[in-house]
Amino acid sequence: MKIQPFTVSPKLPTPLKALEEIAHNIWMSWNYDAVMLFTRLDYDAWRRSEQNPVRTLGMVSQERLEELAADDSYVSAVNRVSERLQAYRKGETWYRGSRSDTIAYFSMEYGLDISLPIYSGGLGVLSGDHMKTASDLGLPLVGVGLLYRQGYFKQYLNPDGYQQESYPENDWYNMPVHRCEHKDGEPVRITVDIAGEAVAVHVWEVRIGRISLYLLDTNLDENTEELKSITATLYGGDKENRIRQEILLGIGGIRALRALGINPAVAHMNEGHSAFLGIERIRELVAGEGLGRQEAIQALWPTNVFTTHTPVPAGNERFGIDLIEKYFTSITAGTGFTWEEFLELGRENPNDTQEPFCMTVLALKLSAYSNGVSELHGAISRDMWKTIWPGLNTDGVPIGSITNGVHSRTFLSPELQELLDRYFGPRFYDEPENLDLWDRIDRISDEELWRTHERRKDRLVAFARKRLRQQLHNRGVSSSQLAYADEVLQPDILTICFARRFATYKRATLLFRKPERLKRLLTNPDMPVQIIFAGKAHPHDVGGKNLIKEIVHFAMQPEVRNRLVFLENYDLNSAKHLVSGGDVWLNTPRRPMEASGTSGMKAALNGVLNCSILDGWWAEGYTPDRGWAIGSGEEYDDEEMQDEIESTLLYDLLEREIVPMFYGRGPDGLPREWIRKMKESMRGVGKEFSCHRMITEYAENFYLPALSNYRSFARNRYEKAKRLTEYLNRVRREWHSIAIENVKAENGRSLRVGDKLTVHARVTLGSLTTDDVNVELAHGTISNTGGLQAPETVPMKCNGTEAHGAAAAGERAGKRGGSATGDNPPAVMEFQARITCSRAGRQGYAVRVVPKHPDLAHNRLPALVRWS
């Protein structure tokens, strides 16, 4: 039987036509007046649709639509929201540059809204916030991802508290996406060769304010079942399915943009999953512009951006050589790469024939701009990947850091958003990049802020009870057991929230090491505590699932069952209730394994105070007036000792500081000291950890320079890339001939702060010249391991060529690109630099030679540094 498909859309009366555009734009997810249109349209339909505006429109009866079309109050509200959306799309923005070229942002997952389940956790929510903020700022940016038929799993617990997974199918024709079509109505279609099979791909669009996200879909009748499954499940399947997904995302993503008429002048890889896009971009220049593969690399290297999120080597995607060999032709066809050259791009040590192929290494080698997602993570990443750049100090490894941020309007509760709009003024909405407006937090009285917080706690308790009742009902418990769900939690009790992915390193059960001490906290008659847990373990993570089971079993004990709950199926909806309705946001990762984390930022924006290990973002965000730190940033070799010490520190904080401060009320019933901390947390985190700060950093440090690089290199049929490749080939051939000798200082070894130190060095450059390289003096404090700690570098000045046989002739030969051999020995040049001794203690210096070329985005290149 062959089924002939057709599509049916809601029949909206003319006065309500704007609802369709609003429903299909994710902009509504951070504009509560837009959300209210759909709850007012039919609240039951909104609830049954799981807050999906498109599905809600299809569920509302025609009679109800006609009724509201005649309601001038509702029509007026629709018109106001529609006008606001149009004004947003057409208004002036932070970015006012050229829009002729596009920044293409690639990610495996996007957490934009509960109505679009193509995300699993923090990485996806960050990608969603990245897109929303790029829209706010008006950047010429598009997103690229995959359209998962099942998305990530839904979590439920069996009667024993063990996590189970279900995989409901997504109905894309009732979600805020639409299939991209040509003018003749035919779908936009591309093909991608995957291990010799031509995979057909359709492209879908998600509108996010001013910009779009494009999602690739292989679930087409013309594909085999195996090929259809490439986009079946987020992070599902085995290694083979993963490499297919990553070929589709990287190679197919670039092709999809071309098919849509979009020029990806700059490519941003969010994690290494999409790194094959670098190979596709090389293929385009080799085939379309006639460049050699090395010339294509040089043309594209300064236009690629890479962000790593993983602070441990095991968390980075690696494929065995046998798997890479199977897909090698699919990935590299038309580029000219040999098997050995391609493997070198994915290996830290190109000479290790047993090393697997690493997607992170590929992304790092193809990108001039790379970063970690917090200051601490940037430092960890430089240390983790330093072997790619032998000869560079760890601090000199070209991986920077841009600390994550959050899209505030998405996660501010409706009550608090209304309060801030009133006191911060209209610029809080119109100029989201104006972060100094958070300094106006003191305009809000303690009373008004606390009453707003109390209303949010009421909502959280009501939400938790409803979710818990549904969980128990699904497990088939008795009616008497169901009734207990209506008694758990109380709005006036200190509420701690712990909600995140249940990976073992996040230590969700750190509080459970001393169960009797925990019970005393929960059941204290004068100052009780209650805790809400939520989060999913990966389907294959048995350790994480056992942590959930341990929490659920503890919560079953009669004396604490009203004070501790685990909420199933943590998603964006439950996250918004938790980050706005709790009092304390608890985070207990094993330092330094959390790259950044953003849930604590969302909580802080809402005035929820953080109590966390000094890891990720909190290592730079913590101050005593914003919350609490568990420990002082120590790292341990003995994990058992670490857990014992840090659990004790956490109990001490709760018993001696946090609980007494929360219950310390004045005659007016307000916890004034607590509210003071709330305001400082909101002010500091709102200014420093906003996604608008994050994206402006990406734009100023990476995107805008990369766009400029693209335009510069593309001129004259990539003439710059050809010259740069010729230069680098010559430098690599001659690098072995560089020698640094007789490094010495004029003024002795014992100096005082403020004294000048003059350093001299004799350098032989072979056939290279001072136009080809920089000679630099690196100086700084000597670490305990004997290296220079965060050294500063200054250029050394050439004082001329020392007479050395026919050295001058050799220098002239070098300037012509020849070699100085035989009767023309290499010239020896004298270099000098003068520095001021600004720090006391054991200091040191060394001389190094690095490449110099005006078209290099930076000169820290693998294997091209020579030290004295």
PDB file of N, CA, C and O in Angstrom, residues 620-680:
ATOM      1  N   GLU A 620      35.251  31.764  38.481  1.00  0.00           N
ATOM      2  CA  GLU A 620      35.476  33.193  38.218  1.00  0.00           C
ATOM      3  C   GLU A 620      34.288  34.052  38.636  1.00  0.00           C
ATOM      4  O   GLU A 620      34.421  35.273  38.766  1.00  0.00           O
ATOM      5  N   GLY A 621      33.128  33.447  38.841  1.00  0.00           N
ATOM      6  CA  GLY A 621      31.933  34.218  39.190  1.00  0.00           C
ATOM      7  C   GLY A 621      31.704  34.388  40.672  1.00  0.00           C
ATOM      8  O   GLY A 621      30.977  35.286  41.099  1.00  0.00           O
ATOM      9  N   TYR A 622      32.339  33.543  41.483  1.00  0.00           N
ATOM     10  CA  TYR A 622      32.072  33.580  42.924  1.00  0.00           C
ATOM     11  C   TYR A 622      32.661  34.802  43.600  1.00  0.00           C
ATOM     12  O   TYR A 622      33.810  35.172  43.375  1.00  0.00           O
ATOM     13  N   THR A 623      31.856  35.442  44.411  1.00  0.00           N
ATOM     14  CA  THR A 623      32.308  36.389  45.428  1.00  0.00           C
ATOM     15  C   THR A 623      31.457  36.119  46.668  1.00  0.00           C
ATOM     16  O   THR A 623      30.330  35.618  46.553  1.00  0.00           O
ATOM     17  N   PRO A 624      31.936  36.424  47.869  1.00  0.00           N
ATOM     18  CA  PRO A 624      31.180  36.102  49.080  1.00  0.00           C
ATOM     19  C   PRO A 624      29.806  36.756  49.156  1.00  0.00           C
ATOM     20  O   PRO A 624      28.926  36.243  49.865  1.00  0.00           O
ATOM     21  N   ASP A 625      29.602  37.868  48.428  1.00  0.00           N
ATOM     22  CA  ASP A 625      28.292  38.508  48.504  1.00  0.00           C
ATOM     23  C   ASP A 625      27.323  37.998  47.443  1.00  0.00           C
ATOM     24  O   ASP A 625      26.208  38.497  47.320  1.00  0.00           O
ATOM     25  N   ARG A 626      27.731  36.978  46.647  1.00  0.00           N
ATOM     26  CA  ARG A 626      26.840  36.405  45.629  1.00  0.00           C
ATOM     27  C   ARG A 626      26.359  35.006  45.993  1.00  0.00           C
ATOM     28  O   ARG A 626      25.439  34.489  45.369  1.00  0.00           O
ATOM     29  N   GLY A 627      27.017  34.352  46.916  1.00  0.00           N
ATOM     30  CA  GLY A 627      26.658  32.978  47.238  1.00  0.00           C
ATOM     31  C   GLY A 627      27.760  32.339  48.047  1.00  0.00           C
ATOM     32  O   GLY A 627      28.486  33.016  48.785  1.00  0.00           O
ATOM     33  N   TRP A 628      27.912  31.015  47.917  1.00  0.00           N
ATOM     34  CA  TRP A 628      28.852  30.273  48.735  1.00  0.00           C
ATOM     35  C   TRP A 628      29.715  29.359  47.869  1.00  0.00           C
ATOM     36  O   TRP A 628      29.253  28.796  46.875  1.00  0.00           O
ATOM     37  N   ALA A 629      30.976  29.201  48.302  1.00  0.00           N
ATOM     38  CA  ALA A 629      31.903  28.292  47.644  1.00  0.00           C
ATOM     39  C   ALA A 629      32.169  27.113  48.561  1.00  0.00           C
ATOM     40  O   ALA A 629      32.418  27.288  49.767  1.00  0.00           O
ATOM     41  N   ILE A 630      32.114  25.908  48.008  1.00  0.00           N
ATOM     42  CA  ILE A 630      32.455  24.695  48.752  1.00  0.00           C
ATOM     43  C   ILE A 630      33.941  24.459  48.544  1.00  0.00           C
ATOM     44  O   ILE A 630      34.375  24.047  47.474  1.00  0.00           O
ATOM     45  N   GLY A 631      34.746  24.757  49.547  1.00  0.00           N
ATOM     46  CA  GLY A 631      36.191  24.646  49.412  1.00  0.00           C
ATOM     47  C   GLY A 631      36.788  25.871  48.767  1.00  0.00           C
ATOM     48  O   GLY A 631      36.113  26.897  48.553  1.00  0.00           O
ATOM     49  N   SER A 632      38.073  25.753  48.430  1.00  0.00           N
ATOM     50  CA  SER A 632      38.806  26.892  47.873  1.00  0.00           C
ATOM     51  C   SER A 632      39.436  26.567  46.529  1.00  0.00           C
ATOM     52  O   SER A 632      40.457  27.127  46.151  1.00  0.00           O
ATOM     53  N   GLY A 633      38.823  25.636  45.808  1.00  0.00           N
ATOM     54  CA  GLY A 633      39.336  25.288  44.488  1.00  0.00           C
ATOM     55  C   GLY A 633      40.406  24.221  44.524  1.00  0.00           C
ATOM     56  O   GLY A 633      41.185  24.099  43.574  1.00  0.00           O
ATOM     57  N   GLU A 634      40.428  23.424  45.583  1.00  0.00           N
ATOM     58  CA  GLU A 634      41.423  22.358  45.677  1.00  0.00           C
ATOM     59  C   GLU A 634      41.123  21.242  44.669  1.00  0.00           C
ATOM     60  O   GLU A 634      39.981  21.024  44.279  1.00  0.00           O
ATOM     61  N   GLU A 635      42.187  20.536  44.270  1.00  0.00           N
ATOM     62  CA  GLU A 635      42.051  19.335  43.450  1.00  0.00           C
ATOM     63  C   GLU A 635      42.757  18.189  44.165  1.00  0.00           C
ATOM     64  O   GLU A 635      43.795  18.387  44.795  1.00  0.00           O
ATOM     65  N   TYR A 636      42.179  17.012  44.087  1.00  0.00           N
ATOM     66  CA  TYR A 636      42.637  15.876  44.875  1.00  0.00           C
ATOM     67  C   TYR A 636      42.992  14.695  43.973  1.00  0.00           C
ATOM     68  O   TYR A 636      42.358  14.475  42.937  1.00  0.00           O
ATOM     69  N   ASP A 637      43.977  13.911  44.408  1.00  0.00           N
ATOM     70  CA  ASP A 637      44.275  12.649  43.744  1.00  0.00           C
ATOM     71  C   ASP A 637      43.399  11.526  44.303  1.00  0.00           C
ATOM     72  O   ASP A 637      43.081  10.576  43.592  1.00  0.00           O
ATOM     73  N   ASP A 638      43.023  11.633  45.566  1.00  0.00           N
ATOM     74  CA  ASP A 638      42.216  10.608  46.239  1.00  0.00           C
ATOM     75  C   ASP A 638      40.752  11.055  46.211  1.00  0.00           C
ATOM     76  O   ASP A 638      40.352  11.960  46.943  1.00  0.00           O
ATOM     77  N   GLU A 639      39.940  10.421  45.365  1.00  0.00           N
ATOM     78  CA  GLU A 639      38.543  10.845  45.213  1.00  0.00           C
ATOM     79  C   GLU A 639      37.727  10.596  46.473  1.00  0.00           C
ATOM     80  O   GLU A 639      36.833  11.381  46.807  1.00  0.00           O
ATOM     81  N   GLU A 640      38.019   9.512  47.175  1.00  0.00           N
ATOM     82  CA  GLU A 640      37.287   9.224  48.409  1.00  0.00           C
ATOM     83  C   GLU A 640      37.541  10.306  49.446  1.00  0.00           C
ATOM     84  O   GLU A 640      36.625  10.792  50.116  1.00  0.00           O
ATOM     85  N   MET A 641      38.798  10.726  49.556  1.00  0.00           N
ATOM     86  CA  MET A 641      39.132  11.804  50.492  1.00  0.00           C
ATOM     87  C   MET A 641      38.456  13.097  50.062  1.00  0.00           C
ATOM     88  O   MET A 641      37.917  13.853  50.895  1.00  0.00           O
ATOM     89  N   GLN A 642      38.468  13.369  48.771  1.00  0.00           N
ATOM     90  CA  GLN A 642      37.832  14.585  48.259  1.00  0.00           C
ATOM     91  C   GLN A 642      36.350  14.613  48.621  1.00  0.00           C
ATOM     92  O   GLN A 642      35.832  15.619  49.102  1.00  0.00           O
ATOM     93  N   ASP A 643      35.663  13.496  48.405  1.00  0.00           N
ATOM     94  CA  ASP A 643      34.227  13.446  48.701  1.00  0.00           C
ATOM     95  C   ASP A 643      33.966  13.642  50.182  1.00  0.00           C
ATOM     96  O   ASP A 643      33.017  14.330  50.582  1.00  0.00           O
ATOM     97  N   GLU A 644      34.809  13.052  51.033  1.00  0.00           N
ATOM     98  CA  GLU A 644      34.619  13.183  52.475  1.00  0.00           C
ATOM     99  C   GLU A 644      34.825  14.629  52.922  1.00  0.00           C
ATOM    100  O   GLU A 644      34.013  15.195  53.664  1.00  0.00           O
ATOM    101  N   ILE A 645      35.908  15.241  52.452  1.00  0.00           N
ATOM    102  CA  ILE A 645      36.203  16.623  52.857  1.00  0.00           C
ATOM    103  C   ILE A 645      35.128  17.577  52.349  1.00  0.00           C
ATOM    104  O   ILE A 645      34.604  18.408  53.109  1.00  0.00           O
ATOM    105  N   GLU A 646      34.761  17.462  51.085  1.00  0.00           N
ATOM    106  CA  GLU A 646      33.843  18.442  50.506  1.00  0.00           C
ATOM    107  C   GLU A 646      32.406  18.232  50.974  1.00  0.00           C
ATOM    108  O   GLU A 646      31.637  19.194  51.069  1.00  0.00           O
ATOM    109  N   SER A 647      32.027  17.002  51.296  1.00  0.00           N
ATOM    110  CA  SER A 647      30.689  16.806  51.868  1.00  0.00           C
ATOM    111  C   SER A 647      30.617  17.434  53.256  1.00  0.00           C
ATOM    112  O   SER A 647      29.606  18.052  53.618  1.00  0.00           O
ATOM    113  N   THR A 648      31.693  17.312  54.012  1.00  0.00           N
ATOM    114  CA  THR A 648      31.731  17.943  55.338  1.00  0.00           C
ATOM    115  C   THR A 648      31.667  19.461  55.227  1.00  0.00           C
ATOM    116  O   THR A 648      30.939  20.133  55.969  1.00  0.00           O
ATOM    117  N   LEU A 649      32.421  20.015  54.281  1.00  0.00           N
ATOM    118  CA  LEU A 649      32.374  21.461  54.070  1.00  0.00           C
ATOM    119  C   LEU A 649      30.970  21.919  53.692  1.00  0.00           C
ATOM    120  O   LEU A 649      30.504  22.983  54.144  1.00  0.00           O
ATOM    121  N   LEU A 650      30.280  21.125  52.873  1.00  0.00           N
ATOM    122  CA  LEU A 650      28.924  21.481  52.455  1.00  0.00           C
ATOM    123  C   LEU A 650      27.969  21.467  53.639  1.00  0.00           C
ATOM    124  O   LEU A 650      27.168  22.390  53.804  1.00  0.00           O
ATOM    125  N   TYR A 651      28.051  20.431  54.476  1.00  0.00           N
ATOM    126  CA  TYR A 651      27.195  20.392  55.664  1.00  0.00           C
ATOM    127  C   TYR A 651      27.463  21.586  56.570  1.00  0.00           C
ATOM    128  O   TYR A 651      26.533  22.207  57.108  1.00  0.00           O
ATOM    129  N   ASP A 652      28.744  21.907  56.734  1.00  0.00           N
ATOM    130  CA  ASP A 652      29.091  23.042  57.600  1.00  0.00           C
ATOM    131  C   ASP A 652      28.503  24.343  57.061  1.00  0.00           C
ATOM    132  O   ASP A 652      27.975  25.168  57.820  1.00  0.00           O
ATOM    133  N   LEU A 653      28.601  24.545  55.753  1.00  0.00           N
ATOM    134  CA  LEU A 653      28.028  25.746  55.151  1.00  0.00           C
ATOM    135  C   LEU A 653      26.523  25.821  55.404  1.00  0.00           C
ATOM    136  O   LEU A 653      25.986  26.876  55.766  1.00  0.00           O
ATOM    137  N   LEU A 654      25.843  24.713  55.183  1.00  0.00           N
ATOM    138  CA  LEU A 654      24.391  24.694  55.359  1.00  0.00           C
ATOM    139  C   LEU A 654      24.011  24.972  56.809  1.00  0.00           C
ATOM    140  O   LEU A 654      23.130  25.804  57.092  1.00  0.00           O
ATOM    141  N   GLU A 655      24.657  24.298  57.733  1.00  0.00           N
ATOM    142  CA  GLU A 655      24.260  24.390  59.146  1.00  0.00           C
ATOM    143  C   GLU A 655      24.650  25.719  59.779  1.00  0.00           C
ATOM    144  O   GLU A 655      23.892  26.268  60.596  1.00  0.00           O
ATOM    145  N   ARG A 656      25.818  26.252  59.395  1.00  0.00           N
ATOM    146  CA  ARG A 656      26.334  27.431  60.088  1.00  0.00           C
ATOM    147  C   ARG A 656      26.027  28.748  59.386  1.00  0.00           C
ATOM    148  O   ARG A 656      25.998  29.794  60.024  1.00  0.00           O
ATOM    149  N   GLU A 657      25.846  28.713  58.056  1.00  0.00           N
ATOM    150  CA  GLU A 657      25.663  29.974  57.333  1.00  0.00           C
ATOM    151  C   GLU A 657      24.339  30.038  56.568  1.00  0.00           C
ATOM    152  O   GLU A 657      23.544  30.956  56.773  1.00  0.00           O
ATOM    153  N   ILE A 658      24.104  29.081  55.687  1.00  0.00           N
ATOM    154  CA  ILE A 658      22.996  29.206  54.743  1.00  0.00           C
ATOM    155  C   ILE A 658      21.649  29.133  55.448  1.00  0.00           C
ATOM    156  O   ILE A 658      20.794  30.023  55.280  1.00  0.00           O
ATOM    157  N   VAL A 659      21.425  28.074  56.229  1.00  0.00           N
ATOM    158  CA  VAL A 659      20.122  27.913  56.884  1.00  0.00           C
ATOM    159  C   VAL A 659      19.854  29.040  57.880  1.00  0.00           C
ATOM    160  O   VAL A 659      18.774  29.652  57.846  1.00  0.00           O
ATOM    161  N   PRO A 660      20.802  29.389  58.772  1.00  0.00           N
ATOM    162  CA  PRO A 660      20.529  30.506  59.697  1.00  0.00           C
ATOM    163  C   PRO A 660      20.270  31.827  58.973  1.00  0.00           C
ATOM    164  O   PRO A 660      19.419  32.616  59.418  1.00  0.00           O
ATOM    165  N   MET A 661      20.979  32.099  57.881  1.00  0.00           N
ATOM    166  CA  MET A 661      20.768  33.359  57.169  1.00  0.00           C
ATOM    167  C   MET A 661      19.366  33.401  56.569  1.00  0.00           C
ATOM    168  O   MET A 661      18.686  34.432  56.617  1.00  0.00           O
ATOM    169  N   PHE A 662      18.907  32.284  55.984  1.00  0.00           N
ATOM    170  CA  PHE A 662      17.582  32.273  55.375  1.00  0.00           C
ATOM    171  C   PHE A 662      16.488  32.523  56.406  1.00  0.00           C
ATOM    172  O   PHE A 662      15.513  33.243  56.145  1.00  0.00           O
ATOM    173  N   TYR A 663      16.643  31.932  57.572  1.00  0.00           N
ATOM    174  CA  TYR A 663      15.595  32.069  58.595  1.00  0.00           C
ATOM    175  C   TYR A 663      15.823  33.253  59.526  1.00  0.00           C
ATOM    176  O   TYR A 663      15.032  33.472  60.449  1.00  0.00           O
ATOM    177  N   GLY A 664      16.887  34.021  59.276  1.00  0.00           N
ATOM    178  CA  GLY A 664      17.141  35.198  60.111  1.00  0.00           C
ATOM    179  C   GLY A 664      16.257  36.354  59.669  1.00  0.00           C
ATOM    180  O   GLY A 664      16.611  37.110  58.764  1.00  0.00           O
ATOM    181  N   ARG A 665      15.106  36.508  60.304  1.00  0.00           N
ATOM    182  CA  ARG A 665      14.111  37.513  59.900  1.00  0.00           C
ATOM    183  C   ARG A 665      14.043  38.651  60.910  1.00  0.00           C
ATOM    184  O   ARG A 665      14.189  38.447  62.118  1.00  0.00           O
ATOM    185  N   GLY A 666      13.769  39.831  60.393  1.00  0.00           N
ATOM    186  CA  GLY A 666      13.542  40.981  61.235  1.00  0.00           C
ATOM    187  C   GLY A 666      12.075  41.085  61.628  1.00  0.00           C
ATOM    188  O   GLY A 666      11.265  40.198  61.314  1.00  0.00           O
ATOM    189  N   PRO A 667      11.681  42.175  62.278  1.00  0.00           N
ATOM    190  CA  PRO A 667      10.287  42.351  62.690  1.00  0.00           C
ATOM    191  C   PRO A 667       9.315  42.332  61.511  1.00  0.00           C
ATOM    192  O   PRO A 667       8.146  41.977  61.675  1.00  0.00           O
ATOM    193  N   ASP A 668       9.798  42.713  60.325  1.00  0.00           N
ATOM    194  CA  ASP A 668       8.924  42.733  59.148  1.00  0.00           C
ATOM    195  C   ASP A 668       8.856  41.383  58.442  1.00  0.00           C
ATOM    196  O   ASP A 668       8.202  41.245  57.403  1.00  0.00           O
ATOM    197  N   GLY A 669       9.558  40.371  58.975  1.00  0.00           N
ATOM    198  CA  GLY A 669       9.512  39.043  58.393  1.00  0.00           C
ATOM    199  C   GLY A 669      10.398  38.853  57.181  1.00  0.00           C
ATOM    200  O   GLY A 669      10.311  37.819  56.513  1.00  0.00           O
ATOM    201  N   LEU A 670      11.246  39.823  56.862  1.00  0.00           N
ATOM    202  CA  LEU A 670      12.103  39.732  55.676  1.00  0.00           C
ATOM    203  C   LEU A 670      13.519  39.299  56.050  1.00  0.00           C
ATOM    204  O   LEU A 670      14.086  39.828  57.018  1.00  0.00           O
ATOM    205  N   PRO A 671      14.105  38.377  55.291  1.00  0.00           N
ATOM    206  CA  PRO A 671      15.511  38.006  55.510  1.00  0.00           C
ATOM    207  C   PRO A 671      16.424  38.999  54.804  1.00  0.00           C
ATOM    208  O   PRO A 671      16.883  38.763  53.685  1.00  0.00           O
ATOM    209  N   ARG A 672      16.692  40.126  55.449  1.00  0.00           N
ATOM    210  CA  ARG A 672      17.370  41.249  54.780  1.00  0.00           C
ATOM    211  C   ARG A 672      18.753  40.865  54.233  1.00  0.00           C
ATOM    212  O   ARG A 672      19.121  41.261  53.132  1.00  0.00           O
ATOM    213  N   GLU A 673      19.533  40.123  55.014  1.00  0.00           N
ATOM    214  CA  GLU A 673      20.865  39.752  54.554  1.00  0.00           C
ATOM    215  C   GLU A 673      20.775  38.840  53.335  1.00  0.00           C
ATOM    216  O   GLU A 673      21.563  38.945  52.390  1.00  0.00           O
ATOM    217  N   TRP A 674      19.810  37.937  53.320  1.00  0.00           N
ATOM    218  CA  TRP A 674      19.593  37.044  52.185  1.00  0.00           C
ATOM    219  C   TRP A 674      19.219  37.847  50.933  1.00  0.00           C
ATOM    220  O   TRP A 674      19.738  37.600  49.836  1.00  0.00           O
ATOM    221  N   ILE A 675      18.330  38.823  51.126  1.00  0.00           N
ATOM    222  CA  ILE A 675      17.895  39.634  49.986  1.00  0.00           C
ATOM    223  C   ILE A 675      19.052  40.467  49.447  1.00  0.00           C
ATOM    224  O   ILE A 675      19.179  40.665  48.227  1.00  0.00           O
ATOM    225  N   ARG A 676      19.914  40.926  50.342  1.00  0.00           N
ATOM    226  CA  ARG A 676      21.088  41.676  49.878  1.00  0.00           C
ATOM    227  C   ARG A 676      21.947  40.800  48.971  1.00  0.00           C
ATOM    228  O   ARG A 676      22.423  41.243  47.917  1.00  0.00           O
ATOM    229  N   LYS A 677      22.133  39.540  49.351  1.00  0.00           N
ATOM    230  CA  LYS A 677      22.891  38.623  48.512  1.00  0.00           C
ATOM    231  C   LYS A 677      22.168  38.371  47.189  1.00  0.00           C
ATOM    232  O   LYS A 677      22.795  38.271  46.128  1.00  0.00           O
ATOM    233  N   MET A 678      20.845  38.240  47.225  1.00  0.00           N
ATOM    234  CA  MET A 678      20.085  38.049  45.991  1.00  0.00           C
ATOM    235  C   MET A 678      20.361  39.176  45.009  1.00  0.00           C
ATOM    236  O   MET A 678      20.622  38.947  43.828  1.00  0.00           O
ATOM    237  N   LYS A 679      20.317  40.412  45.503  1.00  0.00           N
ATOM    238  CA  LYS A 679      20.520  41.560  44.620  1.00  0.00           C
ATOM    239  C   LYS A 679      21.937  41.593  44.053  1.00  0.00           C
ATOM    240  O   LYS A 679      22.134  41.874  42.858  1.00  0.00           O
ATOM    241  N   GLU A 680      22.928  41.312  44.890  1.00  0.00           N
ATOM    242  CA  GLU A 680      24.303  41.311  44.390  1.00  0.00           C
ATOM    243  C   GLU A 680      24.535  40.201  43.378  1.00  0.00           C
ATOM    244  O   GLU A 680      25.271  40.374  42.399  1.00  0.00           O
TER     245      GLU A 680
END
